[in-house]
PDB file of C-alpha atoms in Angstrom:
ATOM      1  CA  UNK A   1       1.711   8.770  24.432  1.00 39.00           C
ATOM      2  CA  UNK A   2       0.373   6.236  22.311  1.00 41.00           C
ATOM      3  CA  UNK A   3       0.477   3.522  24.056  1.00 38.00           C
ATOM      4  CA  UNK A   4      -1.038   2.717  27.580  1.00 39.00           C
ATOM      5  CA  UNK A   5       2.217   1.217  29.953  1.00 38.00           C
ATOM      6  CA  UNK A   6       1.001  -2.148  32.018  1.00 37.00           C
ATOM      7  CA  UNK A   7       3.708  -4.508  32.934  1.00 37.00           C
ATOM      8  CA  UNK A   8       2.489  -7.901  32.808  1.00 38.00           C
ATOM      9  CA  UNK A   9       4.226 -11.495  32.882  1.00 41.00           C
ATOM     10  CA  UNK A  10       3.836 -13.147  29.527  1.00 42.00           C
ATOM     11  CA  UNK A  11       2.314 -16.457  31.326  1.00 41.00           C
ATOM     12  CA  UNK A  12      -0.163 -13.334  32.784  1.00 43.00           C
ATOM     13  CA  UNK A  13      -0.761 -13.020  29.247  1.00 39.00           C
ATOM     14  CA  UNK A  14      -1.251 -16.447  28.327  1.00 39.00           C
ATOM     15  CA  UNK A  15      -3.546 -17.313  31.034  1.00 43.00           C
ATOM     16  CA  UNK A  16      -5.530 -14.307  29.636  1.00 42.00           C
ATOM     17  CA  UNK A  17      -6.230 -15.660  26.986  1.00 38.00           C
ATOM     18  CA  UNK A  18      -7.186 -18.843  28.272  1.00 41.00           C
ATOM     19  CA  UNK A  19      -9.859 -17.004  30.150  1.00 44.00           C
ATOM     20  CA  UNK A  20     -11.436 -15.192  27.188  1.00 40.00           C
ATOM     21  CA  UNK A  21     -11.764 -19.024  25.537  1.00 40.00           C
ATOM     22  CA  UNK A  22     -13.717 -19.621  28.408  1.00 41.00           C
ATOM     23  CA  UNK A  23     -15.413 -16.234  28.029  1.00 39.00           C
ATOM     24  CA  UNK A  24     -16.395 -17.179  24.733  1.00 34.00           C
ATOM     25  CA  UNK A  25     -17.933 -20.446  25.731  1.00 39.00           C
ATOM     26  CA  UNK A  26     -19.899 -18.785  28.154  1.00 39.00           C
ATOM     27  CA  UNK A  27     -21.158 -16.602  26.261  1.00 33.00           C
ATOM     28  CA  UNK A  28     -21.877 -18.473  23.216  1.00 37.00           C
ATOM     29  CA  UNK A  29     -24.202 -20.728  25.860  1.00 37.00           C
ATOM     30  CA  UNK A  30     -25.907 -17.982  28.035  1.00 37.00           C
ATOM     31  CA  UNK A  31     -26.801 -15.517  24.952  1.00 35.00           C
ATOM     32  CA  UNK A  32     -29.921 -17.085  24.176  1.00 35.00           C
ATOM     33  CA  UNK A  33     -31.640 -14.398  23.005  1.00 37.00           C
ATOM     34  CA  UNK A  34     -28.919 -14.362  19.742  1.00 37.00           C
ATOM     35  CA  UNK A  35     -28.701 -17.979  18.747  1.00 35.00           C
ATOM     36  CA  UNK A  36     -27.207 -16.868  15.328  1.00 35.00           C
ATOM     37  CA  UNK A  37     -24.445 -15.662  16.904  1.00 29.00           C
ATOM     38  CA  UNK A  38     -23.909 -18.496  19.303  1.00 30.00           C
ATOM     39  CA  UNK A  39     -24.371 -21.234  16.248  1.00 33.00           C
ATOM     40  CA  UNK A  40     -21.626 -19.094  13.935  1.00 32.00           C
ATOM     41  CA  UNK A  41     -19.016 -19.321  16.787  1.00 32.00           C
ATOM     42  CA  UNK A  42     -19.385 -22.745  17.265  1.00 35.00           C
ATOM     43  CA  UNK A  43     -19.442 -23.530  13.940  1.00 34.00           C
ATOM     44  CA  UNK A  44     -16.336 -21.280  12.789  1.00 34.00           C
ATOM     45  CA  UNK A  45     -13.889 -22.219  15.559  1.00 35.00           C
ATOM     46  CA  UNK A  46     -13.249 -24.732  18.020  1.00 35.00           C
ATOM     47  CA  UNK A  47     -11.518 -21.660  20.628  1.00 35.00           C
ATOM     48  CA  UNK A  48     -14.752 -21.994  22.307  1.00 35.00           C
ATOM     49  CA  UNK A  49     -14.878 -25.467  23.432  1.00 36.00           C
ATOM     50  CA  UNK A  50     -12.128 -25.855  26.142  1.00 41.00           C
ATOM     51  CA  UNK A  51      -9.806 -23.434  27.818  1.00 47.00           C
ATOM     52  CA  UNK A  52      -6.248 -23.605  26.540  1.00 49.00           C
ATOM     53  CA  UNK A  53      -3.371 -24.000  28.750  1.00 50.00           C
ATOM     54  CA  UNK A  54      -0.489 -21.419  28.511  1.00 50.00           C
ATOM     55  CA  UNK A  55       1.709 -24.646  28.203  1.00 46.00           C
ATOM     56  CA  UNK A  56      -0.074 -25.095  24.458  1.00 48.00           C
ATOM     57  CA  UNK A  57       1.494 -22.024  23.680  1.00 63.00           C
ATOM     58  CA  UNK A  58       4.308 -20.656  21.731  1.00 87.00           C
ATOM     59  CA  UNK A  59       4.153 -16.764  21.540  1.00 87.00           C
ATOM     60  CA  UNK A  60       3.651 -16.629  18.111  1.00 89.00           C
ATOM     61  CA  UNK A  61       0.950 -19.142  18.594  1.00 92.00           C
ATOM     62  CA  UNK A  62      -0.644 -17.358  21.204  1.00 92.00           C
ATOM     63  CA  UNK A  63      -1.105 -13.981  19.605  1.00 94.00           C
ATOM     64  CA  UNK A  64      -2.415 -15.410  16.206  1.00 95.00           C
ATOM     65  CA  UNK A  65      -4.988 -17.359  18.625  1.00 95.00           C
ATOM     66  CA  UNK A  66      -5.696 -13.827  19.935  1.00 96.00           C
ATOM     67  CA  UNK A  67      -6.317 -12.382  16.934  1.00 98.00           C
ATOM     68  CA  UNK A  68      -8.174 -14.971  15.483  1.00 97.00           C
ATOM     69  CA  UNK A  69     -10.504 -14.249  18.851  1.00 97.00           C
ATOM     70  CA  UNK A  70     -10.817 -10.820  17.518  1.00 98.00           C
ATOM     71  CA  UNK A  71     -11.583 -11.074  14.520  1.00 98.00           C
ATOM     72  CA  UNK A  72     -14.693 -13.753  15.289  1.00 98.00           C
ATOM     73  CA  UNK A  73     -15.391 -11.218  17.976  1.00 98.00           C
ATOM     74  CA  UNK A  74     -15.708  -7.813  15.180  1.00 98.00           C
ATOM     75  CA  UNK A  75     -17.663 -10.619  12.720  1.00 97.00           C
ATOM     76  CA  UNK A  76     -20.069 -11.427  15.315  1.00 98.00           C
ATOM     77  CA  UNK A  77     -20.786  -7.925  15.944  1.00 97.00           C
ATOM     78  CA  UNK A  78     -19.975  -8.408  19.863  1.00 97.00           C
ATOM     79  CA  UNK A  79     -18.759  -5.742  20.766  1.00 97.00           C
ATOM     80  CA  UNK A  80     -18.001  -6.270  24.728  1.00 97.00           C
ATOM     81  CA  UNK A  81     -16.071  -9.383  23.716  1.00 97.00           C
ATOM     82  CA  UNK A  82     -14.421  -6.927  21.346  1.00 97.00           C
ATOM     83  CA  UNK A  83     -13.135  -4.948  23.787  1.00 97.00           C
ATOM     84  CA  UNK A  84     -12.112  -7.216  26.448  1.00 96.00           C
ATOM     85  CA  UNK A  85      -9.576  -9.275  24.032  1.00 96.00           C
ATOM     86  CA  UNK A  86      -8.256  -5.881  22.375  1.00 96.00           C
ATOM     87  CA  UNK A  87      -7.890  -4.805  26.059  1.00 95.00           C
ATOM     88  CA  UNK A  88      -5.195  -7.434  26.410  1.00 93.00           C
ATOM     89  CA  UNK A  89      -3.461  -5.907  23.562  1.00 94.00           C
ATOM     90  CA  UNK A  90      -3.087  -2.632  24.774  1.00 92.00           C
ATOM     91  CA  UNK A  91      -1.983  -3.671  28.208  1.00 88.00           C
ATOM     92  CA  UNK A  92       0.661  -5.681  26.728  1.00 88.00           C
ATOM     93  CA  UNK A  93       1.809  -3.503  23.631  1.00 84.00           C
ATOM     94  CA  UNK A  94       4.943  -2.274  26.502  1.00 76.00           C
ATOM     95  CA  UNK A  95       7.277  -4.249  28.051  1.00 76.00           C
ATOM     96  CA  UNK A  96       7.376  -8.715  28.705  1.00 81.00           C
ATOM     97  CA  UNK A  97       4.108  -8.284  26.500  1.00 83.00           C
ATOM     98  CA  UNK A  98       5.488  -6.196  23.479  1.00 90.00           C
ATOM     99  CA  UNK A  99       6.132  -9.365  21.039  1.00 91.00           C
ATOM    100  CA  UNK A 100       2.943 -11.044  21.799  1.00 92.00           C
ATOM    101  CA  UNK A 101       1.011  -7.881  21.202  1.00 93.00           C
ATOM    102  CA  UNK A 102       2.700  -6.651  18.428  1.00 95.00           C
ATOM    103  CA  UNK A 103       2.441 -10.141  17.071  1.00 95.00           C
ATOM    104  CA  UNK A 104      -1.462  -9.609  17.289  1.00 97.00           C
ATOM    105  CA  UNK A 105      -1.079  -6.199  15.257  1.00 97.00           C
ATOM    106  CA  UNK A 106       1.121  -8.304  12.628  1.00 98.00           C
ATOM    107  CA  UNK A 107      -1.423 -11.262  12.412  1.00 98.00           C
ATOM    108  CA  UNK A 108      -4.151  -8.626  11.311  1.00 98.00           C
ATOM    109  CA  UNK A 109      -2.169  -7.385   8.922  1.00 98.00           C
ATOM    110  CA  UNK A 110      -0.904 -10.571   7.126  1.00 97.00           C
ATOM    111  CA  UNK A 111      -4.718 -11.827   6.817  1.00 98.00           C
ATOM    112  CA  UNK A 112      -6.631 -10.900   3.499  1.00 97.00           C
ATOM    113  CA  UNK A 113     -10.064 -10.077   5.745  1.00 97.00           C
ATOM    114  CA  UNK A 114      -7.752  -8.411   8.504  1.00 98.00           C
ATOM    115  CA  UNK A 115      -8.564  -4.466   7.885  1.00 98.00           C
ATOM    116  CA  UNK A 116     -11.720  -4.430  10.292  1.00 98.00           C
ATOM    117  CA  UNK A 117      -9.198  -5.400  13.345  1.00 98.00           C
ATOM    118  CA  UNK A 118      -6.527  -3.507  11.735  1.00 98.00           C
ATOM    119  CA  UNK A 119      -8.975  -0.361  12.271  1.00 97.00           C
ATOM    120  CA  UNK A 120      -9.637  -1.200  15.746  1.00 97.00           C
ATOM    121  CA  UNK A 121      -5.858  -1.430  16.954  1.00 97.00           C
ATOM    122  CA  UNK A 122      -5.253   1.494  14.947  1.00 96.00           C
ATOM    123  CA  UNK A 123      -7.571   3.393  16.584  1.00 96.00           C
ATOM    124  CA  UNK A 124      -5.999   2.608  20.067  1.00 94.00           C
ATOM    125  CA  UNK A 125      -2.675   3.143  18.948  1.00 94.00           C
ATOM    126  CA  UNK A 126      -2.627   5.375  16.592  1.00 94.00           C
ATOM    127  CA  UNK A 127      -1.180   5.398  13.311  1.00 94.00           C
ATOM    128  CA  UNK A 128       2.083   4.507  13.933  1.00 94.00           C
ATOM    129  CA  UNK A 129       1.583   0.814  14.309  1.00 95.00           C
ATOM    130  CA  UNK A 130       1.851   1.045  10.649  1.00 96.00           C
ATOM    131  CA  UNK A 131       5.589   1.298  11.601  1.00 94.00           C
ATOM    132  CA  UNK A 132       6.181  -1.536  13.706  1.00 95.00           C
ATOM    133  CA  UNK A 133       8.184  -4.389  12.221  1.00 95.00           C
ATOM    134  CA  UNK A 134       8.576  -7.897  12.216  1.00 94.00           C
ATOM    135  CA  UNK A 135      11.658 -10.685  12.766  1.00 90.00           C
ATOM    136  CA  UNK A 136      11.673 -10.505   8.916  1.00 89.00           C
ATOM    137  CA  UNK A 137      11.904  -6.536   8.833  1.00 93.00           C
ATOM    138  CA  UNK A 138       8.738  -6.118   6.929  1.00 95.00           C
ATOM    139  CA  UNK A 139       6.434  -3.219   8.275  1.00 96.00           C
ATOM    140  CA  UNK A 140       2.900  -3.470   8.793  1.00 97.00           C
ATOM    141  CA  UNK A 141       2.328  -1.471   5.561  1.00 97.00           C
ATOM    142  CA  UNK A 142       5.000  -3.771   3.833  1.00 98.00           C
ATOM    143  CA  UNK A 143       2.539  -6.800   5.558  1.00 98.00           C
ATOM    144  CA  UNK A 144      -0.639  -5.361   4.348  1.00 98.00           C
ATOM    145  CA  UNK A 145       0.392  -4.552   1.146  1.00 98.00           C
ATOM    146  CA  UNK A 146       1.070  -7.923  -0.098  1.00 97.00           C
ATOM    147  CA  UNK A 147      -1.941  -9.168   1.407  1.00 97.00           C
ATOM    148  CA  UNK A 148      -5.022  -6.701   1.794  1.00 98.00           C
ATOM    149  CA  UNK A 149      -6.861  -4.640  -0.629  1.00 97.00           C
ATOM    150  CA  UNK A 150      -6.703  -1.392  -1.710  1.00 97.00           C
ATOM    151  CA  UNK A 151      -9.312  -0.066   0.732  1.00 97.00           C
ATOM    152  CA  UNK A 152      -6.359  -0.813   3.207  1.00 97.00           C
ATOM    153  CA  UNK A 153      -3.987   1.266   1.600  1.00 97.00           C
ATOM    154  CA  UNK A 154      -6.618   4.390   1.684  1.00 97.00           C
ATOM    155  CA  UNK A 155      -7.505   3.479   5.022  1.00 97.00           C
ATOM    156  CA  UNK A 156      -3.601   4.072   5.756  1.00 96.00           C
ATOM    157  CA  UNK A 157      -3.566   7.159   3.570  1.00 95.00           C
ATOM    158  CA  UNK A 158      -6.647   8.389   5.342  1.00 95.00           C
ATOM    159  CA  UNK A 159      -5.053   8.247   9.047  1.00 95.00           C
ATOM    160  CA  UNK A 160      -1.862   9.294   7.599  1.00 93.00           C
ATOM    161  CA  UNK A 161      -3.319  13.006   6.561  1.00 93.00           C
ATOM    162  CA  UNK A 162      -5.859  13.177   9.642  1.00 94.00           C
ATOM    163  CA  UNK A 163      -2.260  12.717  11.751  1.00 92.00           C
ATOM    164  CA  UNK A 164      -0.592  15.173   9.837  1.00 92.00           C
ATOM    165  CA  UNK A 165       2.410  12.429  10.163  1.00 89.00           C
ATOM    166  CA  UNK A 166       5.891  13.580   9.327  1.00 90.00           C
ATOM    167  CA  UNK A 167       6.540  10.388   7.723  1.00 87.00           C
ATOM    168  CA  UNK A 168       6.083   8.050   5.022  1.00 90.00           C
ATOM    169  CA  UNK A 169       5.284   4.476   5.358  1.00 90.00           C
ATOM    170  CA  UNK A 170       5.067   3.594   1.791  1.00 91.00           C
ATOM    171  CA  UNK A 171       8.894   4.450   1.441  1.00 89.00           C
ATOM    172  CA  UNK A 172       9.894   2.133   3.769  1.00 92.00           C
ATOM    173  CA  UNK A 173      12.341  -1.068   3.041  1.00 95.00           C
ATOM    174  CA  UNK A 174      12.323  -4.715   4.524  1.00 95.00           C
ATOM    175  CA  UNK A 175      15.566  -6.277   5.274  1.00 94.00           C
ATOM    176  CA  UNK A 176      15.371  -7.946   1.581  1.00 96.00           C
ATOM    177  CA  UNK A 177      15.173  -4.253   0.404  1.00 97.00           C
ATOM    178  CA  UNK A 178      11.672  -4.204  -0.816  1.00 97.00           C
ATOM    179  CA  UNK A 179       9.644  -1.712  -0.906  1.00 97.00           C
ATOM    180  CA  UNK A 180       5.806  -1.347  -0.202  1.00 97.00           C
ATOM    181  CA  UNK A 181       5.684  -1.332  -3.866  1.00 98.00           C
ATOM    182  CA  UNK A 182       7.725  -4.119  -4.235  1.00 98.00           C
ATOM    183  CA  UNK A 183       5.598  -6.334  -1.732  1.00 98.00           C
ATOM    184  CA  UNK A 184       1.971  -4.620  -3.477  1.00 98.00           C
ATOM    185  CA  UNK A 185       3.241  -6.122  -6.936  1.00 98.00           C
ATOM    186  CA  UNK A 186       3.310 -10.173  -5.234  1.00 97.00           C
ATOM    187  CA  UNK A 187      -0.094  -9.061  -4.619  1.00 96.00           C
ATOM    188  CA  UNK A 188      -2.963 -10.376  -6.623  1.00 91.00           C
ATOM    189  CA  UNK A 189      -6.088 -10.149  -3.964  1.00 90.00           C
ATOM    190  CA  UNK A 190      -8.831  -8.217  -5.586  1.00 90.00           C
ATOM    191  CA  UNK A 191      -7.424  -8.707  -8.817  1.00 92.00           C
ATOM    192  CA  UNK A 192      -4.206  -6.571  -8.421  1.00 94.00           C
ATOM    193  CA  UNK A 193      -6.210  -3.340  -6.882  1.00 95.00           C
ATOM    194  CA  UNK A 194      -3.670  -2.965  -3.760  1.00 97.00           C
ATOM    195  CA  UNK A 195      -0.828  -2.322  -6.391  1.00 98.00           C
ATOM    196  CA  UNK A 196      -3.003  -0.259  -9.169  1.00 96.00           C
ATOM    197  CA  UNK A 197      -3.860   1.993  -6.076  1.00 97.00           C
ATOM    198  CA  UNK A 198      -0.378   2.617  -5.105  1.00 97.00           C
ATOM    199  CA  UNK A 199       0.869   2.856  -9.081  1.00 96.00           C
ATOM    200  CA  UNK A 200      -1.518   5.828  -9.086  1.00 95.00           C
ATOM    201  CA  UNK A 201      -0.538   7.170  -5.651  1.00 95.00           C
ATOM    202  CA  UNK A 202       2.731   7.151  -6.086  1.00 95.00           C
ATOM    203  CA  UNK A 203       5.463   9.160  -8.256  1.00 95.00           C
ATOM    204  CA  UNK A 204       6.719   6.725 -11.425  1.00 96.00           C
ATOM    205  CA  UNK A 205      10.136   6.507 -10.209  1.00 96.00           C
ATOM    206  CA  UNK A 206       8.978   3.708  -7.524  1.00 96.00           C
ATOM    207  CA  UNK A 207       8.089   1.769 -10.215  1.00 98.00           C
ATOM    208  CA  UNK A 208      12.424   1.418 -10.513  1.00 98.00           C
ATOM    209  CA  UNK A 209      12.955   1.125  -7.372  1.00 98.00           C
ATOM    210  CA  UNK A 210      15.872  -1.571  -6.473  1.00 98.00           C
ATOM    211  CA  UNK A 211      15.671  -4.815  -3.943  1.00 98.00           C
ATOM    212  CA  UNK A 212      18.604  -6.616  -2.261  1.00 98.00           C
ATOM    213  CA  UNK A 213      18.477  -8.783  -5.809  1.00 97.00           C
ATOM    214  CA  UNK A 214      18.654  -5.639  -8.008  1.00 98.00           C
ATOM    215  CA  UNK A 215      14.957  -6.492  -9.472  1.00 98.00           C
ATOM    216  CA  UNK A 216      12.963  -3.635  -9.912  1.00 99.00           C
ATOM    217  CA  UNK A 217       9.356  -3.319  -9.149  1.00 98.00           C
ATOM    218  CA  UNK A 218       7.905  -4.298 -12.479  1.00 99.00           C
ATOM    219  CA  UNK A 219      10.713  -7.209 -12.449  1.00 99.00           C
ATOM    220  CA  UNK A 220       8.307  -8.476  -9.492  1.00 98.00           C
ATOM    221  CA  UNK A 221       5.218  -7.005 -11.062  1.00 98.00           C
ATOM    222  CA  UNK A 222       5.875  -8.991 -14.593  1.00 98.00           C
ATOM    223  CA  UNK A 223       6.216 -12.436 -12.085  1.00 97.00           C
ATOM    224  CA  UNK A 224       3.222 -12.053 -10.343  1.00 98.00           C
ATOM    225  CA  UNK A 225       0.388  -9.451 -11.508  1.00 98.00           C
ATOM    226  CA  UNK A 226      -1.903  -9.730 -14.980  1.00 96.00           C
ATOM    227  CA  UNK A 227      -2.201  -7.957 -18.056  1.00 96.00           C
ATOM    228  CA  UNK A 228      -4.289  -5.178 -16.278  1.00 96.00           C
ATOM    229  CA  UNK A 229      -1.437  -4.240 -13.786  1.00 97.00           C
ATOM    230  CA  UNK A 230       1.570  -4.057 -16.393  1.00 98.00           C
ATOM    231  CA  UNK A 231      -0.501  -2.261 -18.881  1.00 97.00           C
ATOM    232  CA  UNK A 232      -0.917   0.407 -15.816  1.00 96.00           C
ATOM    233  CA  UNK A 233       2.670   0.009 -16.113  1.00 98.00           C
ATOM    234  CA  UNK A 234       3.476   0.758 -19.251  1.00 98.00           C
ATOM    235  CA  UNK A 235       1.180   3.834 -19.142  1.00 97.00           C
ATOM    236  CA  UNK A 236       2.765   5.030 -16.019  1.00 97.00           C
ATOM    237  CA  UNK A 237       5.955   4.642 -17.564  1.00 97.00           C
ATOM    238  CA  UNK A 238       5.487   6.425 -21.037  1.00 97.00           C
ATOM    239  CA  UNK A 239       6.187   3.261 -22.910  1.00 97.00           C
ATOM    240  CA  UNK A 240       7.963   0.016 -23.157  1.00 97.00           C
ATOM    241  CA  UNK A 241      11.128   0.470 -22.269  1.00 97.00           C
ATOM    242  CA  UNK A 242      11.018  -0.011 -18.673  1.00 98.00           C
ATOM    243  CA  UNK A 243      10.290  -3.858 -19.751  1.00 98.00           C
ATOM    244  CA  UNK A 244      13.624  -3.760 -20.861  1.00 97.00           C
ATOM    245  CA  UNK A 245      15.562  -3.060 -17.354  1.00 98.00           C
ATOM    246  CA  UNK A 246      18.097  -5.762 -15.983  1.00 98.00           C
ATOM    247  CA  UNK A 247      17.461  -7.335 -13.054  1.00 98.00           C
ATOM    248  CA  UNK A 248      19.138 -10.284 -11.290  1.00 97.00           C
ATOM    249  CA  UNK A 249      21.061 -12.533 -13.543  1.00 97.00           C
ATOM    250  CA  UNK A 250      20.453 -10.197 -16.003  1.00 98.00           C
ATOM    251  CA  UNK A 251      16.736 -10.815 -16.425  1.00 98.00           C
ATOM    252  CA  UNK A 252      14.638  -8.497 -18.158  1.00 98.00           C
ATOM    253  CA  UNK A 253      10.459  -7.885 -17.134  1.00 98.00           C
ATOM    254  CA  UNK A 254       9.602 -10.369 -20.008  1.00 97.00           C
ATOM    255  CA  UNK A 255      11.984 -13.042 -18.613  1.00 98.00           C
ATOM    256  CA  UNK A 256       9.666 -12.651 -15.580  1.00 98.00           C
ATOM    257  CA  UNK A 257       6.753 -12.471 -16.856  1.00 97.00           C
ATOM    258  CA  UNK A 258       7.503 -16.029 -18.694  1.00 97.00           C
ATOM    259  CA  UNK A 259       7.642 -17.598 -14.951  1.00 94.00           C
ATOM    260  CA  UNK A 260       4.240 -16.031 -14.006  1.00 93.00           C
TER     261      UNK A 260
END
């Protein structure tokens, strides 16, 4: 199994996490012998000033606290802290918990710097979190796509062949019908590099792949990415004719590319 079964009450869970605040202000005042690392948490976040109440709260709230937590935690190189707040995900990632600790895996993937947490979970839960989807039906590879790099995207790749998985996550679709692809080409961190990567990854026919507005890939690619990407484009796709496709309200690529 993948996943490690603990049935806890989500104020358990809450009042977890007001405990690790208090953790961290311990620890950021007893540590003397690493006053770097005591200065940069007090400096980065104010988690480690007073407990929180679960009553301050929302789920949603709560587990992008938690990850938040983590990540500081990975940054500071603290590794005990580390693994006590990535212990309340896996106790939770089953049953009342399973929102709030998915919600953690989802937080690390939305976040441009969130690939060094997104390693950790993955390594506790295997690959498959890369599955898991949100309220708005976008995947954790649909998540990271739009925001992360490509060293994401052959981190997934990576795990993907060590697994020997049986299935793909970059041919999954969000309830709006996009596809990685789709959500790789709104993507512009690192210069474009999380949608170059999967242009050469993938076959050319993703490129035409259709959302729940009948715009293709380079339809989204000509609204948001530069010169660089839709050159890769046009090399990808033997020529200029792709530009040419009708999307919604009949819009070509160039009528895109003249919002961008």
């Amino acid at each position: 199994l993948l996943y490690t079964t603990v049935i806890v009450s989500p104020t358990s869970i809450l009042r977890r996490i007001s405990n690790s605040a208090q953790h961290i202000s311990s620890v950021s005042t007893s540590a003397a012998t690493q006053p770097p690392l005591s200065s940069r948490r007090h400096s980065s976040s104010s988690m480690a000033e007073r407990a929180l109440s679960p009553s301050e709260f929302s789920e949603y709230e709560a587990s992008q606290h938690l990850f938040r937590q983590i990540k500081q935690a990975v940054a500071a190189g603290d590794e005990r802290l580390t693994d006590d707040l990535l212990f309340q995900v896996s106790e939770s990632i089953v049953g009342p918990g399973e929102d709030f600790a998915k919600g953690v895996i989802f937080a690390a993937a939305r976040d441009r710097d969130g690939l060094p947490v997104l390693r950790l979970l993955e390594m506790g839960h295997g690959v498959d979190i890369f599955r898991l989807v949100d309220s708005d039906g976008d995947s954790v590879t649909h998540l990271a796509a739009k925001s992360q790099t490509a060293e994401t995207m052959e981190f997934l790749k990576q795990k993907l062949q060590a697994a020997e998985a049986d299935w793909n996550p970059f041919e999954a679709r969000d309830s709006r019908q996009k596809t990685v692809m789709h959500r790789a080409a709104e993507n512009l961190t690192d210069h474009g590099s999380t949608f170059q990567w999967l242009m050469f990854e993938l076959e050319a026919d993703c490129l035409t792949d259709r959302d729940a507005n009948n715009n293709t890939v380079i339809h989204t690619a000509a609204q948001f990415q530069k010169a660089e990407s839709m050159q890769f484009i046009k090399e990808k796709m033997n020529g200029v004719e792709c530009f040419k496709l009708r999307g919604i309200n009949n819009m070509t690529a160039v009528h895109c590319a003249a919002c961008n």
